[in-house]
Amino acid sequence: MSGQSLLVPGSISPTRHVPASIARPEYVGKTAPTPYTGPEVQDAETIERMRIAGRIAAQAMAEAAKHIAPGVTTDELDRVAHEFMCDHGAYPSTLGYRGFPKSLCSSVNEVICHGIPDSTVLKDGDIVNLDVTAYIHGVHGDNNATYLCGDVDEDSRLLVERTREALNRAIKAVRPGRQINIIGRVIESYAKRFGYGVVRDFTGHGINSSFHSGLIVPHYDSPHHTTDIKPGMTFTIEPMLTLGTYEYDMWEDGWTVVTKDRRRTAQFEHTLVVTETGTEILTLP
C-alpha cells in the first residue's frame, strides 16, 4: 500500500442545473426508477440511439479526465463532465438516480465505486476512477475508467493497467451462444494471476432505455448466472479489481464503497451491444 492518507468525506456543492430543454430520465425526482420490463435484446433503432448516448458519455469522461491533476477537486471534474453533457443535449444519468447528488461518480484510491464528487483535492500519486453515464434520445450510455494523478506507485499503476486488460479480455470473450458467466470466468482467471481481489457484489448490468435493466453481469466465475448471450443484447462490463480483499465497507452517505482493508482498487467499463460474431463497444469517444 502506498503512503497516501486514507480518504475522508468532503463537502458537496449545490446541485448543478440542467436546462429545461433536456429530457430527463423517468426516475428523476423519484426515490427509485420504475422496474424495467422490456427485452434485453434491442432493435437497430434503439442501438443507434445508444451509440449517440455512449459516444457523449465517453467524450464527457475524456474531457473531465483532461483536468485530473494534483490540486484539482473531484467536484471540478464533475462540473466539467456535467457541462459537456448538457452542452451536447444529454442528461447526466447519475444526477438524481436514487437520490445520487452529482453528475458522475469519482472513486479515489480505496473507493471501489460510487464515490460522490466533493471538495476532495486530488494529490500526487492518487488514482481516480470517473464513471460517466449520459441519457439522450431515451437511452443511456455508461462507461468508466481509472486514471493516474501525477507520479503513481508501481503497484497502483500495474493494478490500473491490468484492470483495463481484464475488461478487454472479457469483451473479447463475449459471443452469441455463450453464457453470461463467461465474462466473470475470464476476468477472475486473469486477476488471480496477480493475486488481485475481484469485487463480487457490484456488477455489470443490462442497459438501454433503463439505466439498469435487471440483467446482472458478474465479474467473478459464477455458476448461477447462465443467461444465454444473444445478438442485440446491450449491457455493461465493468470489472473492479483490488490489491487486497474484495470485501468492503460503505460510508454513511449510502453510496461510497471502500475496500475493507483500505487498499487500492481500480475499475474500467464499457457499454456493449452483442453482434452476430462478437461485440461492438458503444462507449468510444
Tab-separated table of C-alpha atoms in Angstrom:
chain	number	residue	atom	x	y	z
A	1	MET	CA	0.000	0.000	0.000
A	2	SER	CA	1.258	3.456	-0.856
A	3	GLY	CA	1.939	6.079	1.777
A	4	GLN	CA	-1.111	8.092	0.773
A	5	SER	CA	-3.541	9.041	3.540
A	6	LEU	CA	-6.972	7.448	3.553
A	7	LEU	CA	-9.874	9.287	2.019
A	8	VAL	CA	-12.424	11.146	4.133
A	9	PRO	CA	-15.720	12.709	3.007
A	10	GLY	CA	-15.556	16.277	1.725
A	11	SER	CA	-18.289	18.871	1.352
A	12	ILE	CA	-20.771	18.548	-1.508
A	13	SER	CA	-21.612	21.568	-3.633
A	14	PRO	CA	-25.190	22.531	-4.594
A	15	THR	CA	-26.991	20.536	-7.273
A	16	ARG	CA	-25.964	21.578	-10.770
A	17	HIS	CA	-28.551	22.993	-13.171
A	18	VAL	CA	-29.734	21.058	-16.213
A	19	PRO	CA	-31.528	23.151	-18.884
A	20	ALA	CA	-35.264	22.517	-19.051
A	21	SER	CA	-34.934	21.691	-22.749
A	22	ILE	CA	-33.019	18.475	-21.928
A	23	ALA	CA	-35.221	15.423	-21.418
A	24	ARG	CA	-34.941	13.750	-18.002
A	25	PRO	CA	-34.984	10.013	-17.290
A	26	GLU	CA	-38.243	8.935	-15.684
A	27	TYR	CA	-36.626	8.349	-12.288
A	28	VAL	CA	-35.565	11.954	-11.705
A	29	GLY	CA	-37.477	13.313	-8.712
A	30	LYS	CA	-38.472	9.809	-7.579
A	31	THR	CA	-36.971	7.605	-4.896
A	32	ALA	CA	-36.385	4.752	-7.342
A	33	PRO	CA	-36.730	4.008	-11.054
A	34	THR	CA	-39.688	2.147	-12.469
A	35	PRO	CA	-38.643	-1.519	-12.899
A	36	TYR	CA	-37.735	-2.377	-16.483
A	37	THR	CA	-39.998	-4.952	-18.119
A	38	GLY	CA	-38.790	-4.760	-21.717
A	39	PRO	CA	-36.441	-7.058	-23.631
A	40	GLU	CA	-32.670	-7.330	-23.165
A	41	VAL	CA	-32.306	-7.607	-26.953
A	42	GLN	CA	-32.704	-4.195	-28.579
A	43	ASP	CA	-33.772	-3.258	-32.093
A	44	ALA	CA	-31.499	-1.457	-34.544
A	45	GLU	CA	-33.081	1.934	-33.916
A	46	THR	CA	-32.525	1.707	-30.148
A	47	ILE	CA	-28.936	0.587	-30.658
A	48	GLU	CA	-28.287	3.560	-32.922
A	49	ARG	CA	-29.601	5.915	-30.218
A	50	MET	CA	-27.361	4.136	-27.707
A	51	ARG	CA	-24.358	4.807	-29.959
A	52	ILE	CA	-25.078	8.504	-29.588
A	53	ALA	CA	-25.515	8.301	-25.801
A	54	GLY	CA	-22.403	6.166	-25.454
A	55	ARG	CA	-20.279	8.499	-27.537
A	56	ILE	CA	-21.333	11.534	-25.497
A	57	ALA	CA	-20.622	9.696	-22.240
A	58	ALA	CA	-17.172	8.687	-23.473
A	59	GLN	CA	-16.383	12.204	-24.657
A	60	ALA	CA	-17.575	13.736	-21.386
A	61	MET	CA	-15.400	11.330	-19.393
A	62	ALA	CA	-12.385	12.095	-21.585
A	63	GLU	CA	-12.943	15.834	-21.182
A	64	ALA	CA	-13.136	15.545	-17.384
A	65	ALA	CA	-10.038	13.337	-17.347
A	66	LYS	CA	-8.010	16.092	-19.016
A	67	HIS	CA	-8.398	18.066	-15.773
A	68	ILE	CA	-7.073	15.340	-13.459
A	69	ALA	CA	-4.027	16.762	-11.691
A	70	PRO	CA	-2.760	17.337	-8.158
A	71	GLY	CA	-4.705	20.194	-6.569
A	72	VAL	CA	-7.924	19.657	-8.559
A	73	THR	CA	-11.114	18.709	-6.683
A	74	THR	CA	-13.355	15.851	-7.704
A	75	ASP	CA	-16.200	18.396	-7.749
A	76	GLU	CA	-14.374	20.252	-10.530
A	77	LEU	CA	-14.236	17.040	-12.570
A	78	ASP	CA	-17.977	16.678	-12.037
A	79	ARG	CA	-18.529	20.236	-13.283
A	80	VAL	CA	-16.586	19.580	-16.485
A	81	ALA	CA	-18.474	16.379	-17.326
A	82	HIS	CA	-21.827	17.922	-16.375
A	83	GLU	CA	-21.344	20.916	-18.626
A	84	PHE	CA	-20.120	18.763	-21.509
A	85	MET	CA	-23.189	16.516	-21.376
A	86	CYS	CA	-25.604	19.419	-21.091
A	87	ASP	CA	-23.869	21.262	-23.944
A	88	HIS	CA	-24.457	18.174	-26.106
A	89	GLY	CA	-28.121	17.832	-25.173
A	90	ALA	CA	-27.659	14.905	-22.787
A	91	TYR	CA	-28.780	14.481	-19.189
A	92	PRO	CA	-26.179	13.159	-16.682
A	93	SER	CA	-27.813	9.842	-15.772
A	94	THR	CA	-26.454	9.651	-12.215
A	95	LEU	CA	-27.899	13.058	-11.246
A	96	GLY	CA	-30.972	12.218	-9.191
A	97	TYR	CA	-30.709	8.459	-9.685
A	98	ARG	CA	-31.982	7.055	-6.363
A	99	GLY	CA	-31.017	10.414	-4.881
A	100	PHE	CA	-27.395	10.494	-6.078
A	101	PRO	CA	-26.441	14.182	-5.974
A	102	LYS	CA	-23.868	14.519	-8.751
A	103	SER	CA	-23.335	14.043	-12.486
A	104	LEU	CA	-20.567	11.440	-12.288
A	105	CYS	CA	-19.037	9.083	-9.736
A	106	SER	CA	-15.462	9.838	-8.674
A	107	SER	CA	-13.791	6.976	-6.832
A	108	VAL	CA	-10.318	7.732	-5.464
A	109	ASN	CA	-7.735	5.159	-4.303
A	110	GLU	CA	-9.541	2.755	-1.915
A	111	VAL	CA	-13.022	3.671	-3.179
A	112	ILE	CA	-14.371	0.727	-5.181
A	113	CYS	CA	-17.269	2.604	-6.753
A	114	HIS	CA	-19.983	5.265	-6.371
A	115	GLY	CA	-17.799	7.958	-4.828
A	116	ILE	CA	-19.580	11.329	-4.682
A	117	PRO	CA	-17.675	14.286	-6.195
A	118	ASP	CA	-16.979	16.829	-3.481
A	119	SER	CA	-14.288	19.149	-2.135
A	120	THR	CA	-11.720	16.330	-2.013
A	121	VAL	CA	-8.454	17.562	-3.535
A	122	LEU	CA	-6.528	15.100	-5.692
A	123	LYS	CA	-2.952	14.516	-4.620
A	124	ASP	CA	0.171	13.453	-6.441
A	125	GLY	CA	0.166	9.643	-6.521
A	126	ASP	CA	-3.624	9.181	-6.387
A	127	ILE	CA	-5.616	7.035	-8.763
A	128	VAL	CA	-9.151	8.158	-9.583
A	129	ASN	CA	-11.987	6.414	-11.381
A	130	LEU	CA	-14.507	8.508	-13.304
A	131	ASP	CA	-17.857	6.841	-14.041
A	132	VAL	CA	-19.956	8.806	-16.533
A	133	THR	CA	-23.365	7.937	-17.977
A	134	ALA	CA	-25.290	10.051	-20.492
A	135	TYR	CA	-29.029	9.939	-21.244
A	136	ILE	CA	-30.258	11.215	-24.598
A	137	HIS	CA	-32.975	10.190	-27.074
A	138	GLY	CA	-34.490	7.988	-24.361
A	139	VAL	CA	-31.474	5.724	-23.763
A	140	HIS	CA	-28.318	5.572	-21.633
A	141	GLY	CA	-24.613	5.079	-22.384
A	142	ASP	CA	-22.392	4.149	-19.415
A	143	ASN	CA	-18.596	3.999	-19.119
A	144	ASN	CA	-15.809	4.442	-16.616
A	145	ALA	CA	-12.022	4.390	-16.420
A	146	THR	CA	-9.309	4.754	-13.788
A	147	TYR	CA	-6.695	7.463	-14.262
A	148	LEU	CA	-3.301	8.206	-12.724
A	149	CYS	CA	-2.771	11.522	-10.952
A	150	GLY	CA	0.851	12.590	-11.029
A	151	ASP	CA	3.579	10.127	-10.049
A	152	VAL	CA	1.824	6.892	-9.085
A	153	ASP	CA	3.497	3.930	-7.349
A	154	GLU	CA	4.222	0.790	-9.341
A	155	ASP	CA	1.660	-1.450	-7.610
A	156	SER	CA	-1.134	1.025	-8.333
A	157	ARG	CA	-0.011	1.608	-11.902
A	158	LEU	CA	0.043	-2.119	-12.631
A	159	LEU	CA	-3.359	-2.579	-10.991
A	160	VAL	CA	-4.833	0.057	-13.296
A	161	GLU	CA	-3.148	-1.389	-16.383
A	162	ARG	CA	-4.251	-4.938	-15.595
A	163	THR	CA	-7.827	-3.952	-14.764
A	164	ARG	CA	-8.082	-2.348	-18.209
A	165	GLU	CA	-6.709	-5.554	-19.698
A	166	ALA	CA	-9.251	-7.623	-17.727
A	167	LEU	CA	-12.055	-5.610	-19.342
A	168	ASN	CA	-10.529	-6.032	-22.805
A	169	ARG	CA	-10.233	-9.790	-22.340
A	170	ALA	CA	-13.808	-10.042	-21.100
A	171	ILE	CA	-15.120	-8.127	-24.103
A	172	LYS	CA	-13.275	-10.476	-26.471
A	173	ALA	CA	-14.877	-13.490	-24.737
A	174	VAL	CA	-18.444	-12.357	-25.476
A	175	ARG	CA	-20.052	-14.399	-28.256
A	176	PRO	CA	-23.663	-15.310	-29.083
A	177	GLY	CA	-24.478	-18.724	-27.686
A	178	ARG	CA	-22.165	-18.447	-24.701
A	179	GLN	CA	-23.471	-17.827	-21.204
A	180	ILE	CA	-23.065	-14.502	-19.445
A	181	ASN	CA	-20.811	-16.103	-16.810
A	182	ILE	CA	-18.011	-16.465	-19.383
A	183	ILE	CA	-17.317	-12.799	-18.657
A	184	GLY	CA	-16.592	-13.315	-14.980
A	185	ARG	CA	-14.679	-16.515	-15.641
A	186	VAL	CA	-12.251	-14.686	-17.911
A	187	ILE	CA	-11.855	-11.728	-15.537
A	188	GLU	CA	-11.316	-13.804	-12.411
A	189	SER	CA	-8.842	-16.199	-14.030
A	190	TYR	CA	-6.770	-13.237	-15.234
A	191	ALA	CA	-6.947	-11.364	-11.902
A	192	LYS	CA	-5.857	-14.457	-9.969
A	193	ARG	CA	-2.549	-14.459	-11.836
A	194	PHE	CA	-1.601	-11.333	-9.893
A	195	GLY	CA	-3.295	-12.110	-6.577
A	196	TYR	CA	-5.940	-9.413	-7.060
A	197	GLY	CA	-9.354	-9.482	-5.464
A	198	VAL	CA	-12.400	-9.378	-7.748
A	199	VAL	CA	-15.347	-7.414	-6.358
A	200	ARG	CA	-18.464	-9.588	-6.320
A	201	ASP	CA	-21.375	-7.512	-5.028
A	202	PHE	CA	-21.187	-4.762	-7.659
A	203	THR	CA	-21.651	-5.980	-11.208
A	204	GLY	CA	-22.174	-5.075	-14.811
A	205	HIS	CA	-25.776	-4.672	-15.899
A	206	GLY	CA	-28.213	-4.544	-18.752
A	207	ILE	CA	-28.710	-1.029	-20.097
A	208	ASN	CA	-30.981	0.517	-22.732
A	209	SER	CA	-33.909	2.852	-22.032
A	210	SER	CA	-33.315	1.708	-18.443
A	211	PHE	CA	-30.126	2.669	-16.611
A	212	HIS	CA	-30.124	-0.811	-15.003
A	213	SER	CA	-32.432	-3.265	-16.733
A	214	GLY	CA	-32.179	-6.150	-14.260
A	215	LEU	CA	-29.700	-8.260	-16.231
A	216	ILE	CA	-26.699	-8.997	-13.993
A	217	VAL	CA	-23.184	-9.375	-15.408
A	218	PRO	CA	-20.919	-10.764	-12.630
A	219	HIS	CA	-17.169	-10.246	-12.851
A	220	TYR	CA	-16.298	-13.450	-10.986
A	221	ASP	CA	-16.819	-17.038	-12.080
A	222	SER	CA	-20.442	-17.661	-11.102
A	223	PRO	CA	-22.183	-20.949	-11.930
A	224	HIS	CA	-25.543	-19.315	-11.204
A	225	HIS	CA	-25.537	-16.669	-13.957
A	226	THR	CA	-26.336	-18.727	-17.030
A	227	THR	CA	-28.246	-16.273	-19.223
A	228	ASP	CA	-27.540	-17.013	-22.881
A	229	ILE	CA	-25.810	-14.206	-24.774
A	230	LYS	CA	-27.808	-13.174	-27.841
A	231	PRO	CA	-27.230	-10.720	-30.686
A	232	GLY	CA	-28.734	-7.336	-29.879
A	233	MET	CA	-28.272	-7.608	-26.120
A	234	THR	CA	-26.891	-4.410	-24.575
A	235	PHE	CA	-25.048	-4.443	-21.255
A	236	THR	CA	-22.010	-3.164	-19.407
A	237	ILE	CA	-18.885	-4.981	-18.311
A	238	GLU	CA	-17.082	-3.115	-15.506
A	239	PRO	CA	-14.583	-5.201	-13.515
A	240	MET	CA	-13.411	-3.880	-10.144
A	241	LEU	CA	-10.075	-5.369	-9.057
A	242	THR	CA	-8.360	-4.800	-5.716
A	243	LEU	CA	-4.816	-5.076	-4.388
A	244	GLY	CA	-6.196	-6.868	-1.340
A	245	THR	CA	-9.608	-8.095	-0.244
A	246	TYR	CA	-12.761	-7.686	-2.314
A	247	GLU	CA	-14.759	-7.212	0.902
A	248	TYR	CA	-15.949	-3.678	1.518
A	249	ASP	CA	-17.449	-1.091	3.829
A	250	MET	CA	-19.904	1.634	2.894
A	251	TRP	CA	-19.738	5.221	4.088
A	252	GLU	CA	-22.640	6.820	5.902
A	253	ASP	CA	-23.638	8.602	2.673
A	254	GLY	CA	-25.067	5.281	1.478
A	255	TRP	CA	-23.080	5.415	-1.755
A	256	THR	CA	-19.311	5.423	-1.271
A	257	VAL	CA	-17.953	1.850	-1.215
A	258	VAL	CA	-14.398	1.346	0.096
A	259	THR	CA	-12.253	-1.761	0.406
A	260	LYS	CA	-12.381	-3.205	3.899
A	261	ASP	CA	-8.593	-3.274	4.147
A	262	ARG	CA	-8.395	0.223	2.545
A	263	ARG	CA	-6.030	-0.991	-0.141
A	264	ARG	CA	-6.419	0.405	-3.611
A	265	THR	CA	-8.844	-0.663	-6.297
A	266	ALA	CA	-9.353	0.080	-9.996
A	267	GLN	CA	-12.234	-0.244	-12.447
A	268	PHE	CA	-12.931	0.069	-16.189
A	269	GLU	CA	-16.262	-0.103	-18.026
A	270	HIS	CA	-17.802	-0.087	-21.478
A	271	THR	CA	-21.356	-0.393	-22.734
A	272	LEU	CA	-21.583	-3.094	-25.414
A	273	VAL	CA	-24.012	-4.473	-27.943
A	274	VAL	CA	-23.669	-8.119	-28.901
A	275	THR	CA	-23.240	-8.675	-32.646
A	276	GLU	CA	-23.536	-11.872	-34.688
A	277	THR	CA	-19.813	-12.532	-34.208
A	278	GLY	CA	-18.861	-10.728	-31.003
A	279	THR	CA	-19.460	-7.216	-29.701
A	280	GLU	CA	-19.477	-3.553	-30.629
A	281	ILE	CA	-18.323	-1.094	-27.977
A	282	LEU	CA	-20.848	1.738	-27.776
A	283	THR	CA	-18.820	3.969	-25.444
A	284	LEU	CA	-15.963	5.104	-27.655
A	285	PRO	CA	-15.197	8.813	-27.981
